[in-house]
Every structure is written in structure tokens, then in C-alpha cells.
PDB file of C-alpha atoms in Angstrom:
ATOM      1  CA  MET A  12      37.635  -4.703  -2.281  1.00 91.00           C
ATOM      2  CA  ILE A  13      37.022  -1.757  -0.130  1.00 94.00           C
ATOM      3  CA  CYS A  14      35.347  -3.502   2.738  1.00 96.00           C
ATOM      4  CA  SER A  15      34.832  -6.990   4.252  1.00 97.00           C
ATOM      5  CA  VAL A  16      32.839  -7.591   7.215  1.00 97.00           C
ATOM      6  CA  ASP A  17      32.468 -10.956   9.084  1.00 98.00           C
ATOM      7  CA  ILE A  18      30.841 -10.401  12.476  1.00 98.00           C
ATOM      8  CA  LYS A  19      30.174 -13.432  14.474  1.00 97.00           C
ATOM      9  CA  LYS A  20      28.318 -11.807  17.293  1.00 97.00           C
ATOM     10  CA  ALA A  21      28.077  -8.201  18.600  1.00 98.00           C
ATOM     11  CA  TYR A  22      27.043  -6.874  21.962  1.00 98.00           C
ATOM     12  CA  TYR A  23      25.780  -3.753  23.462  1.00 96.00           C
ATOM     13  CA  GLY A  24      26.821  -4.091  27.113  1.00 94.00           C
ATOM     14  CA  ASN A  25      26.013  -7.698  27.907  1.00 94.00           C
ATOM     15  CA  ARG A  26      23.039  -7.942  25.579  1.00 96.00           C
ATOM     16  CA  GLN A  27      23.486  -9.727  22.162  1.00 97.00           C
ATOM     17  CA  VAL A  28      22.632  -7.349  19.403  1.00 97.00           C
ATOM     18  CA  LEU A  29      23.990  -8.988  16.161  1.00 98.00           C
ATOM     19  CA  GLU A  30      24.726 -12.444  14.903  1.00 97.00           C
ATOM     20  CA  ASP A  31      26.427 -14.091  11.934  1.00 96.00           C
ATOM     21  CA  ILE A  32      26.599 -10.786   9.844  1.00 97.00           C
ATOM     22  CA  PHE A  33      28.831 -11.010   6.891  1.00 97.00           C
ATOM     23  CA  PHE A  34      29.338  -9.106   3.354  1.00 97.00           C
ATOM     24  CA  ASP A  35      32.069  -7.641   0.977  1.00 96.00           C
ATOM     25  CA  ILE A  36      31.803  -4.379  -0.788  1.00 96.00           C
ATOM     26  CA  ASN A  37      33.896  -3.815  -3.968  1.00 94.00           C
ATOM     27  CA  GLU A  38      35.147  -0.483  -4.902  1.00 93.00           C
ATOM     28  CA  GLY A  39      32.213   1.362  -6.639  1.00 94.00           C
ATOM     29  CA  GLY A  40      29.732  -1.302  -4.852  1.00 96.00           C
ATOM     30  CA  ILE A  41      26.400  -0.732  -3.216  1.00 96.00           C
ATOM     31  CA  LEU A  42      24.940  -2.566  -0.071  1.00 96.00           C
ATOM     32  CA  ALA A  43      21.646  -1.858   1.414  1.00 95.00           C
ATOM     33  CA  VAL A  44      21.001  -2.868   4.756  1.00 96.00           C
ATOM     34  CA  VAL A  45      17.030  -2.992   5.162  1.00 95.00           C
ATOM     35  CA  GLY A  46      14.813  -3.599   8.206  1.00 92.00           C
ATOM     36  CA  GLU A  47      12.597  -2.023  10.724  1.00 89.00           C
ATOM     37  CA  SER A  48      13.353  -0.262  13.785  1.00 88.00           C
ATOM     38  CA  GLY A  49      15.315  -2.336  16.200  1.00 90.00           C
ATOM     39  CA  ALA A  50      16.618  -4.674  13.572  1.00 94.00           C
ATOM     40  CA  GLY A  51      20.231  -3.754  14.260  1.00 94.00           C
ATOM     41  CA  LYS A  52      20.711  -1.603  11.126  1.00 94.00           C
ATOM     42  CA  THR A  53      22.310   1.371  12.896  1.00 91.00           C
ATOM     43  CA  THR A  54      24.460  -0.892  15.315  1.00 95.00           C
ATOM     44  CA  LEU A  55      25.933  -2.545  12.289  1.00 96.00           C
ATOM     45  CA  GLY A  56      26.529   1.079  10.846  1.00 94.00           C
ATOM     46  CA  ARG A  57      28.225   1.995  14.067  1.00 94.00           C
ATOM     47  CA  LEU A  58      30.511  -1.074  13.801  1.00 96.00           C
ATOM     48  CA  VAL A  59      31.446  -0.695  10.229  1.00 95.00           C
ATOM     49  CA  SER A  60      32.125   3.186  10.561  1.00 93.00           C
ATOM     50  CA  GLY A  61      34.277   2.679  13.731  1.00 93.00           C
ATOM     51  CA  LEU A  62      31.764   4.938  15.913  1.00 93.00           C
ATOM     52  CA  TYR A  63      31.100   1.761  17.957  1.00 95.00           C
ATOM     53  CA  LYS A  64      34.056   2.901  20.102  1.00 94.00           C
ATOM     54  CA  PHE A  65      31.981   5.790  21.544  1.00 95.00           C
ATOM     55  CA  TYR A  66      29.437   3.313  22.668  1.00 96.00           C
ATOM     56  CA  PRO A  67      29.206   0.128  24.932  1.00 96.00           C
ATOM     57  CA  LEU A  68      29.573  -1.953  21.701  1.00 96.00           C
ATOM     58  CA  THR A  69      31.876  -4.921  21.301  1.00 97.00           C
ATOM     59  CA  TYR A  70      32.146  -7.614  18.647  1.00 97.00           C
ATOM     60  CA  GLU A  71      33.513 -10.931  17.690  1.00 97.00           C
ATOM     61  CA  GLY A  72      34.896 -11.210  14.184  1.00 97.00           C
ATOM     62  CA  LYS A  73      36.615  -8.941  11.670  1.00 97.00           C
ATOM     63  CA  ILE A  74      36.113  -5.670   9.854  1.00 97.00           C
ATOM     64  CA  ASP A  75      38.501  -4.725   7.276  1.00 96.00           C
ATOM     65  CA  LYS A  76      38.315  -1.478   5.437  1.00 94.00           C
ATOM     66  CA  LYS A  77      40.723  -0.365   2.655  1.00 91.00           C
ATOM     67  CA  GLU A  78      39.499   3.152   3.008  1.00 87.00           C
ATOM     68  CA  GLU A  79      37.718   4.904   6.132  1.00 86.00           C
ATOM     69  CA  LEU A  80      34.176   5.647   5.231  1.00 90.00           C
ATOM     70  CA  ASP A  81      32.271   8.924   5.904  1.00 92.00           C
ATOM     71  CA  ILE A  82      28.590   9.179   7.186  1.00 90.00           C
ATOM     72  CA  VAL A  83      25.643  10.924   5.632  1.00 89.00           C
ATOM     73  CA  PRO A  84      23.854  11.346   8.995  1.00 82.00           C
ATOM     74  CA  GLN A  85      20.009  10.759   9.745  1.00 78.00           C
ATOM     75  CA  ASN A  86      19.622  13.913  11.611  1.00 79.00           C
ATOM     76  CA  ILE A  87      19.876  16.804   9.149  1.00 77.00           C
ATOM     77  CA  THR A  88      19.131  19.753  11.389  1.00 76.00           C
ATOM     78  CA  ASP A  89      21.657  18.648  13.964  1.00 82.00           C
ATOM     79  CA  SER A  90      24.489  17.982  11.660  1.00 87.00           C
ATOM     80  CA  LEU A  91      25.013  21.511  10.627  1.00 92.00           C
ATOM     81  CA  ASP A  92      25.880  24.143  13.067  1.00 94.00           C
ATOM     82  CA  PRO A  93      23.311  27.098  13.005  1.00 93.00           C
ATOM     83  CA  VAL A  94      25.718  29.678  13.989  1.00 95.00           C
ATOM     84  CA  PHE A  95      28.212  29.352  11.244  1.00 96.00           C
ATOM     85  CA  LYS A  96      27.845  29.926   7.533  1.00 97.00           C
ATOM     86  CA  ILE A  97      28.171  26.858   5.236  1.00 97.00           C
ATOM     87  CA  ILE A  98      31.648  28.235   3.907  1.00 96.00           C
ATOM     88  CA  GLU A  99      33.084  28.254   7.567  1.00 96.00           C
ATOM     89  CA  GLN A 100      31.998  24.613   8.256  1.00 96.00           C
ATOM     90  CA  MET A 101      33.170  23.200   5.148  1.00 96.00           C
ATOM     91  CA  LEU A 102      36.554  24.857   5.421  1.00 96.00           C
ATOM     92  CA  GLU A 103      37.048  22.834   8.570  1.00 94.00           C
ATOM     93  CA  ILE A 104      37.062  19.724   6.548  1.00 92.00           C
ATOM     94  CA  CYS A 105      39.058  21.008   3.406  1.00 93.00           C
ATOM     95  CA  ASP A 106      41.021  24.243   3.162  1.00 93.00           C
ATOM     96  CA  ASP A 107      40.594  24.309  -0.652  1.00 95.00           C
ATOM     97  CA  GLU A 108      37.761  26.622  -1.471  1.00 95.00           C
ATOM     98  CA  ASN A 109      37.823  25.846  -5.256  1.00 95.00           C
ATOM     99  CA  LYS A 110      37.669  22.007  -4.469  1.00 95.00           C
ATOM    100  CA  ILE A 111      34.540  22.764  -2.139  1.00 96.00           C
ATOM    101  CA  LYS A 112      32.831  24.542  -4.840  1.00 96.00           C
ATOM    102  CA  ASN A 113      33.499  21.976  -7.317  1.00 95.00           C
ATOM    103  CA  VAL A 114      32.076  19.289  -5.113  1.00 95.00           C
ATOM    104  CA  LEU A 115      29.027  21.525  -4.520  1.00 95.00           C
ATOM    105  CA  LYS A 116      28.591  21.541  -8.303  1.00 95.00           C
ATOM    106  CA  ILE A 117      28.859  17.965  -8.449  1.00 92.00           C
ATOM    107  CA  VAL A 118      25.999  17.498  -6.024  1.00 92.00           C
ATOM    108  CA  GLY A 119      23.813  19.773  -8.052  1.00 90.00           C
ATOM    109  CA  PHE A 120      24.382  23.358  -6.849  1.00 94.00           C
ATOM    110  CA  ASN A 121      24.785  25.624  -9.986  1.00 92.00           C
ATOM    111  CA  LYS A 122      25.594  28.633  -7.736  1.00 95.00           C
ATOM    112  CA  PRO A 123      27.819  27.271  -4.957  1.00 96.00           C
ATOM    113  CA  ASP A 124      28.718  30.799  -3.749  1.00 96.00           C
ATOM    114  CA  ASP A 125      25.294  31.237  -2.683  1.00 96.00           C
ATOM    115  CA  ILE A 126      25.185  28.127  -0.775  1.00 97.00           C
ATOM    116  CA  LEU A 127      28.425  28.842   0.954  1.00 97.00           C
ATOM    117  CA  ASN A 128      27.489  32.234   2.113  1.00 97.00           C
ATOM    118  CA  SER A 129      24.174  30.990   3.671  1.00 97.00           C
ATOM    119  CA  TYR A 130      23.328  29.748   7.140  1.00 96.00           C
ATOM    120  CA  PRO A 131      21.821  26.323   7.333  1.00 95.00           C
ATOM    121  CA  SER A 132      18.418  27.994   8.300  1.00 94.00           C
ATOM    122  CA  ASN A 133      18.403  29.548   4.862  1.00 95.00           C
ATOM    123  CA  LEU A 134      18.329  26.200   3.188  1.00 94.00           C
ATOM    124  CA  SER A 135      15.695  23.656   2.778  1.00 91.00           C
ATOM    125  CA  GLY A 136      16.017  19.988   3.948  1.00 86.00           C
ATOM    126  CA  GLY A 137      16.922  18.508   0.567  1.00 87.00           C
ATOM    127  CA  MET A 138      19.723  21.266   0.273  1.00 92.00           C
ATOM    128  CA  LYS A 139      21.056  20.552   3.593  1.00 92.00           C
ATOM    129  CA  GLN A 140      21.124  16.818   2.862  1.00 89.00           C
ATOM    130  CA  ARG A 141      23.151  17.745  -0.382  1.00 91.00           C
ATOM    131  CA  VAL A 142      25.478  19.817   1.608  1.00 95.00           C
ATOM    132  CA  LEU A 143      26.162  16.943   3.984  1.00 93.00           C
ATOM    133  CA  ILE A 144      26.538  14.601   0.849  1.00 93.00           C
ATOM    134  CA  ALA A 145      29.198  17.158  -0.455  1.00 94.00           C
ATOM    135  CA  THR A 146      30.898  17.184   2.885  1.00 94.00           C
ATOM    136  CA  ALA A 147      31.197  13.233   2.911  1.00 93.00           C
ATOM    137  CA  ILE A 148      32.718  12.946  -0.568  1.00 92.00           C
ATOM    138  CA  LEU A 149      35.276  15.879   0.177  1.00 93.00           C
ATOM    139  CA  ARG A 150      36.638  13.208   2.920  1.00 91.00           C
ATOM    140  CA  SER A 151      36.056   9.922   1.387  1.00 92.00           C
ATOM    141  CA  ASN A 152      34.961   7.714  -1.574  1.00 93.00           C
ATOM    142  CA  PHE A 153      33.284   5.415   0.595  1.00 95.00           C
ATOM    143  CA  ILE A 154      30.008   6.547   2.264  1.00 94.00           C
ATOM    144  CA  LEU A 155      27.626   5.244   4.633  1.00 94.00           C
ATOM    145  CA  ALA A 156      24.004   6.832   4.519  1.00 90.00           C
ATOM    146  CA  ASP A 157      22.057   5.961   7.690  1.00 87.00           C
ATOM    147  CA  GLU A 158      18.447   6.639   7.260  1.00 82.00           C
ATOM    148  CA  PHE A 159      19.548   9.838   5.480  1.00 74.00           C
ATOM    149  CA  THR A 160      16.221  10.514   3.829  1.00 73.00           C
ATOM    150  CA  SER A 161      13.894  10.096   6.961  1.00 72.00           C
ATOM    151  CA  ALA A 162      13.450  13.779   7.462  1.00 66.00           C
ATOM    152  CA  LEU A 163      12.599  14.497   3.729  1.00 74.00           C
ATOM    153  CA  ASP A 164       9.385  14.397   1.843  1.00 76.00           C
ATOM    154  CA  MET A 165       9.005  11.463  -0.812  1.00 75.00           C
ATOM    155  CA  VAL A 166       9.743  13.561  -3.969  1.00 79.00           C
ATOM    156  CA  THR A 167      13.008  15.069  -2.092  1.00 79.00           C
ATOM    157  CA  LYS A 168      13.906  11.651  -1.022  1.00 80.00           C
ATOM    158  CA  ILE A 169      13.819  10.472  -4.667  1.00 82.00           C
ATOM    159  CA  LYS A 170      16.104  13.221  -5.876  1.00 84.00           C
ATOM    160  CA  VAL A 171      18.552  12.714  -3.050  1.00 83.00           C
ATOM    161  CA  VAL A 172      18.718   9.081  -3.971  1.00 86.00           C
ATOM    162  CA  ASN A 173      19.058   9.692  -7.504  1.00 87.00           C
ATOM    163  CA  LEU A 174      22.122  12.060  -6.574  1.00 89.00           C
ATOM    164  CA  LEU A 175      23.767   9.226  -4.926  1.00 89.00           C
ATOM    165  CA  LYS A 176      23.057   6.796  -7.548  1.00 90.00           C
ATOM    166  CA  LYS A 177      24.663   9.283 -10.011  1.00 90.00           C
ATOM    167  CA  LEU A 178      27.801   9.813  -7.810  1.00 91.00           C
ATOM    168  CA  ASN A 179      28.157   5.983  -7.586  1.00 92.00           C
ATOM    169  CA  GLU A 180      27.886   5.633 -11.355  1.00 91.00           C
ATOM    170  CA  GLU A 181      30.019   8.511 -12.499  1.00 91.00           C
ATOM    171  CA  ARG A 182      32.487   8.773  -9.513  1.00 90.00           C
ATOM    172  CA  LYS A 183      32.628   5.085  -8.413  1.00 92.00           C
ATOM    173  CA  ILE A 184      31.604   6.151  -4.719  1.00 94.00           C
ATOM    174  CA  SER A 185      31.014   3.180  -2.657  1.00 96.00           C
ATOM    175  CA  LEU A 186      27.996   3.384  -0.734  1.00 95.00           C
ATOM    176  CA  VAL A 187      26.257   1.441   2.310  1.00 95.00           C
ATOM    177  CA  PHE A 188      22.529   2.412   2.650  1.00 91.00           C
ATOM    178  CA  ILE A 189      20.815   1.869   5.823  1.00 92.00           C
ATOM    179  CA  THR A 190      17.057   2.192   5.427  1.00 88.00           C
ATOM    180  CA  HIS A 191      13.680   0.829   6.285  1.00 84.00           C
ATOM    181  CA  ASP A 192      12.209   1.796   2.668  1.00 81.00           C
ATOM    182  CA  MET A 193      12.563  -0.596   0.119  1.00 83.00           C
ATOM    183  CA  GLU A 194      10.834   1.673  -2.507  1.00 79.00           C
ATOM    184  CA  LEU A 195      14.237   3.805  -2.524  1.00 80.00           C
ATOM    185  CA  LEU A 196      16.487   0.941  -3.688  1.00 86.00           C
ATOM    186  CA  ASP A 197      16.675   1.378  -7.104  1.00 83.00           C
ATOM    187  CA  PHE A 198      20.249   0.221  -7.479  1.00 86.00           C
ATOM    188  CA  VAL A 199      22.454  -2.493  -8.822  1.00 90.00           C
ATOM    189  CA  GLY A 200      24.160  -3.830  -5.715  1.00 93.00           C
ATOM    190  CA  GLU A 201      23.680  -6.171  -2.685  1.00 96.00           C
ATOM    191  CA  ILE A 202      20.997  -6.188  -0.067  1.00 97.00           C
ATOM    192  CA  ILE A 203      20.718  -7.669   3.460  1.00 97.00           C
ATOM    193  CA  ILE A 204      17.422  -7.958   5.186  1.00 97.00           C
ATOM    194  CA  LEU A 205      17.950  -7.737   8.986  1.00 97.00           C
ATOM    195  CA  TYR A 206      15.499  -8.852  11.681  1.00 96.00           C
ATOM    196  CA  ASP A 207      16.460  -9.163  15.249  1.00 95.00           C
ATOM    197  CA  GLY A 208      20.153  -8.748  14.545  1.00 97.00           C
ATOM    198  CA  LYS A 209      20.307 -11.559  12.103  1.00 97.00           C
ATOM    199  CA  ILE A 210      20.240 -11.878   8.148  1.00 98.00           C
ATOM    200  CA  LEU A 211      16.956 -13.274   6.981  1.00 97.00           C
ATOM    201  CA  GLU A 212      17.690 -12.656   3.247  1.00 97.00           C
ATOM    202  CA  LYS A 213      20.686 -11.859   1.265  1.00 98.00           C
ATOM    203  CA  GLY A 214      21.099 -11.453  -2.391  1.00 97.00           C
ATOM    204  CA  LYS A 215      21.123  -8.842  -5.372  1.00 97.00           C
ATOM    205  CA  ILE A 216      19.020  -5.977  -4.845  1.00 95.00           C
ATOM    206  CA  GLU A 217      16.819  -6.348  -8.187  1.00 94.00           C
ATOM    207  CA  GLU A 218      16.457 -10.070  -7.528  1.00 95.00           C
ATOM    208  CA  VAL A 219      15.275  -9.743  -3.987  1.00 95.00           C
ATOM    209  CA  LYS A 220      12.840  -7.155  -4.900  1.00 93.00           C
ATOM    210  CA  ARG A 221      11.467  -9.009  -7.921  1.00 93.00           C
ATOM    211  CA  ASP A 222      11.286 -12.414  -6.195  1.00 94.00           C
ATOM    212  CA  ALA A 223      11.567 -12.112  -2.310  1.00 94.00           C
ATOM    213  CA  GLN A 224      11.829 -15.599  -0.747  1.00 95.00           C
ATOM    214  CA  HIS A 225      11.334 -14.731   2.921  1.00 96.00           C
ATOM    215  CA  PRO A 226       7.888 -13.748   4.331  1.00 94.00           C
ATOM    216  CA  TYR A 227       9.553 -10.783   6.188  1.00 95.00           C
ATOM    217  CA  THR A 228      11.174  -9.450   3.008  1.00 95.00           C
ATOM    218  CA  ARG A 229       7.828  -9.645   1.161  1.00 92.00           C
ATOM    219  CA  PHE A 230       6.146  -7.785   4.101  1.00 91.00           C
ATOM    220  CA  LEU A 231       8.726  -5.046   3.805  1.00 90.00           C
ATOM    221  CA  ILE A 232       8.218  -4.611   0.151  1.00 88.00           C
ATOM    222  CA  ASN A 233       4.422  -4.734   0.245  1.00 84.00           C
ATOM    223  CA  SER A 234       4.187  -2.306   3.384  1.00 77.00           C
ATOM    224  CA  THR A 235       6.137   0.488   1.573  1.00 69.00           C
ATOM    225  CA  PRO A 236       4.047   3.452   0.407  1.00 63.00           C
ATOM    226  CA  LYS A 237       4.527   4.042  -3.394  1.00 61.00           C
ATOM    227  CA  LEU A 238       4.033   7.307  -5.501  1.00 58.00           C
ATOM    228  CA  GLY A 239       0.752   7.286  -7.378  1.00 59.00           C
ATOM    229  CA  LEU A 240      -0.795   4.822  -5.184  1.00 52.00           C
ATOM    230  CA  HIS A 241      -4.664   5.241  -4.403  1.00 55.00           C
ATOM    231  CA  TYR A 242      -4.662   4.613  -0.789  1.00 51.00           C
ATOM    232  CA  THR A 243      -8.326   4.226  -0.552  1.00 53.00           C
ATOM    233  CA  ASN A 244      -8.296   1.007  -2.512  1.00 55.00           C
ATOM    234  CA  TYR A 245      -5.011  -0.419  -1.145  1.00 48.00           C
ATOM    235  CA  LYS A 246      -4.450  -2.465   2.009  1.00 53.00           C
ATOM    236  CA  PHE A 247      -1.021  -2.430   3.373  1.00 53.00           C
ATOM    237  CA  SER A 248       0.729  -5.850   4.228  1.00 65.00           C
ATOM    238  CA  ASN A 249       0.845  -7.377   7.543  1.00 78.00           C
ATOM    239  CA  ILE A 250       2.555 -10.059   9.071  1.00 88.00           C
ATOM    240  CA  ASN A 251       2.247 -12.328  12.089  1.00 90.00           C
ATOM    241  CA  ILE A 252       5.544 -12.607  14.188  1.00 93.00           C
ATOM    242  CA  ASP A 253       5.576 -14.915  17.172  1.00 93.00           C
ATOM    243  CA  LYS A 254       9.092 -15.227  19.090  1.00 92.00           C
ATOM    244  CA  ARG A 255       7.762 -18.127  21.220  1.00 93.00           C
ATOM    245  CA  TYR A 256       8.279 -20.445  18.091  1.00 94.00           C
ATOM    246  CA  GLY A 257      11.575 -21.538  16.679  1.00 95.00           C
ATOM    247  CA  CYS A 258      11.110 -19.558  13.732  1.00 96.00           C
ATOM    248  CA  PRO A 259       9.227 -16.307  14.602  1.00 95.00           C
ATOM    249  CA  PHE A 260       7.601 -16.410  11.088  1.00 95.00           C
ATOM    250  CA  TYR A 261       6.066 -19.863  11.511  1.00 94.00           C
ATOM    251  CA  LYS A 262       2.518 -18.430  11.501  1.00 92.00           C
ATOM    252  CA  SER A 263       3.141 -16.286   8.408  1.00 91.00           C
ATOM    253  CA  CYS A 264       4.867 -18.641   6.147  1.00 92.00           C
ATOM    254  CA  LYS A 265       3.486 -21.089   3.574  1.00 89.00           C
ATOM    255  CA  LYS A 266       6.371 -23.510   3.829  1.00 90.00           C
ATOM    256  CA  ALA A 267       6.156 -23.789   7.625  1.00 93.00           C
ATOM    257  CA  ARG A 268       6.250 -27.391   8.997  1.00 93.00           C
ATOM    258  CA  ASN A 269       6.562 -28.747  12.661  1.00 93.00           C
ATOM    259  CA  LEU A 270      10.357 -28.259  12.374  1.00 95.00           C
ATOM    260  CA  CYS A 271       9.952 -24.462  12.091  1.00 95.00           C
ATOM    261  CA  LYS A 272       7.727 -24.369  15.308  1.00 93.00           C
ATOM    262  CA  GLU A 273      10.326 -26.278  17.359  1.00 94.00           C
ATOM    263  CA  SER A 274      13.699 -25.267  16.008  1.00 95.00           C
ATOM    264  CA  ALA A 275      15.412 -21.891  14.997  1.00 95.00           C
ATOM    265  CA  PRO A 276      16.181 -21.876  11.045  1.00 96.00           C
ATOM    266  CA  PRO A 277      19.815 -21.818   9.965  1.00 96.00           C
ATOM    267  CA  LEU A 278      21.076 -19.371   7.341  1.00 96.00           C
ATOM    268  CA  LYS A 279      21.634 -21.362   4.176  1.00 95.00           C
ATOM    269  CA  LYS A 280      22.901 -20.486   0.605  1.00 95.00           C
ATOM    270  CA  LYS A 281      20.474 -21.066  -2.302  1.00 91.00           C
ATOM    271  CA  GLY A 282      21.883 -20.425  -5.466  1.00 90.00           C
ATOM    272  CA  ASN A 283      22.846 -16.779  -5.472  1.00 91.00           C
ATOM    273  CA  ARG A 284      20.833 -15.998  -2.398  1.00 95.00           C
ATOM    274  CA  TRP A 285      21.126 -16.466   1.280  1.00 97.00           C
ATOM    275  CA  LEU A 286      18.087 -17.402   3.261  1.00 97.00           C
ATOM    276  CA  ARG A 287      17.229 -18.089   6.749  1.00 97.00           C
ATOM    277  CA  CYS A 288      14.966 -21.118   6.502  1.00 95.00           C
ATOM    278  CA  HIS A 289      14.870 -24.791   7.107  1.00 94.00           C
ATOM    279  CA  PHE A 290      13.794 -25.704   3.621  1.00 90.00           C
TER     280      PHE A 290
END
């Protein structure tokens, strides 16, 4: 096992931002953390990566890592210094130029010398992202990708995701994906659906995508744009969330009863799945 997390509560200043978050990642394993903006995904990433120390973030619980993880960041442009060539920036991480060239070949650059002698401004968004992935795997076999495709077009997103999938399968790179885009998760691994700092659903990626049990998970799946979709004939999913009720999804759930209106639902295990629901 490369990482084990059991966070009882986490606070940003005096405000509670996470509650009852737990998961294990085996070597070569994949965990996807999915939710809309404000769900607590990036906060969780900061805690797992250790970057929480640079923020007013504290937590109760434990985070055990066998290996330090490296981050593929969300902001591509700001992550590479425009003043220096790629070779100068990568040599700060690894002083073995042959190793750097080999890693660049692994992430799909057939002519690594051309890339190394380029400035970031000479590279496309997808190329910059592959350079950042190469930089990450130079430092670690455990990578956290935080909304790393948000600045890319859909076709480039899929190419970058397929690259990470290949690295996972061939080099046993352990991955934590933080995203709001369910369509990108074509992996074998675990998934956590976050809302308001809490787990709503947790299970295997393929099972959750095929048969989502929570109305919020179904909303995320059905509201994701898909390649080849004729949008003039398609109506995106919507959901009614009302935090005045014990369960905010009381008005959107077919299983809802008076208990849901009055009491917050617990997180329960149902077979291989965890679900925040009374029933």
C-alpha cells in the first residue's frame, strides 16, 4: 500500500471543510476524486500532498504515505517559467540529461532534444502538460493530477488521460485524479464522489459509472459533455439541492422519505459500495 488516508475532520481556519474522508491506494492503483467546484477536492489534494502546510489548513486523523507524491498542476502556463528553456528547468530536478530524454520519450516526445531546447511559449498546451507529467515522474512514482486537463480542449484531454493510463499500466505509476469530468475516467480503480466536503458515494470506477446509486453521482455523469453528442437534441441533467433539509438531495431522490427531510444521512457500506443514504 502506497497511501492510506483517514481524515475525521479538516478545517480551513475555523471553518470545517472536510468530514469522514477515507481511502487506501495500493502501489500502481488509481483513485479518482470527483465533484463540482467547492466540493473539497483541491483541499483533499493539498492534505494528501502535504501542501496544506502552506495554508491555514489543519486536520484530525491520519495520512500515511510510503512514497511522497508529485503534482501535475492545474495551471499549465504558470507552472513553467517562460524565461528559461525546458532543459534548464528539468535539470533543476534531475542532473542526468539522458534520463530526462528517456522520460520525455516515455511521455510521447519522439524528438526530446527539440523539446528541451524550446521555451514554454513554443509548446502547445498538450505538449506543456506532457512536459509537466515527465517532470512529475522524474521525482516520484506516485502522482496527483489536480484538474490537470481544465485548460485543454477535449481531444487533447483524452490524449493526456490516455498517456497517464499507459504510464499506470506499463510503469505502475500510482495516480490520484482530481476532476469534475466523469467522462475522462476510463480507468480501473476507485472513485470518491465528494459534495460539501463529504463522501456521497465510493466504489469501483466502472461500477459507479455503470450503476450510480446516489442522485448527485447520476447528475455528474449525465451533465458531462460527450464526444459526438448532438447538443441540439440533448438536455443536460439538473438537480434540486436544498440544504435546509437533513439530506440536501431530498427533493431529487426517488427513495426520499420524511426521515431524509429531518435527519442528515449517514455513510453506510452496501456490498462493495459506500453510500451516504438512510436506506
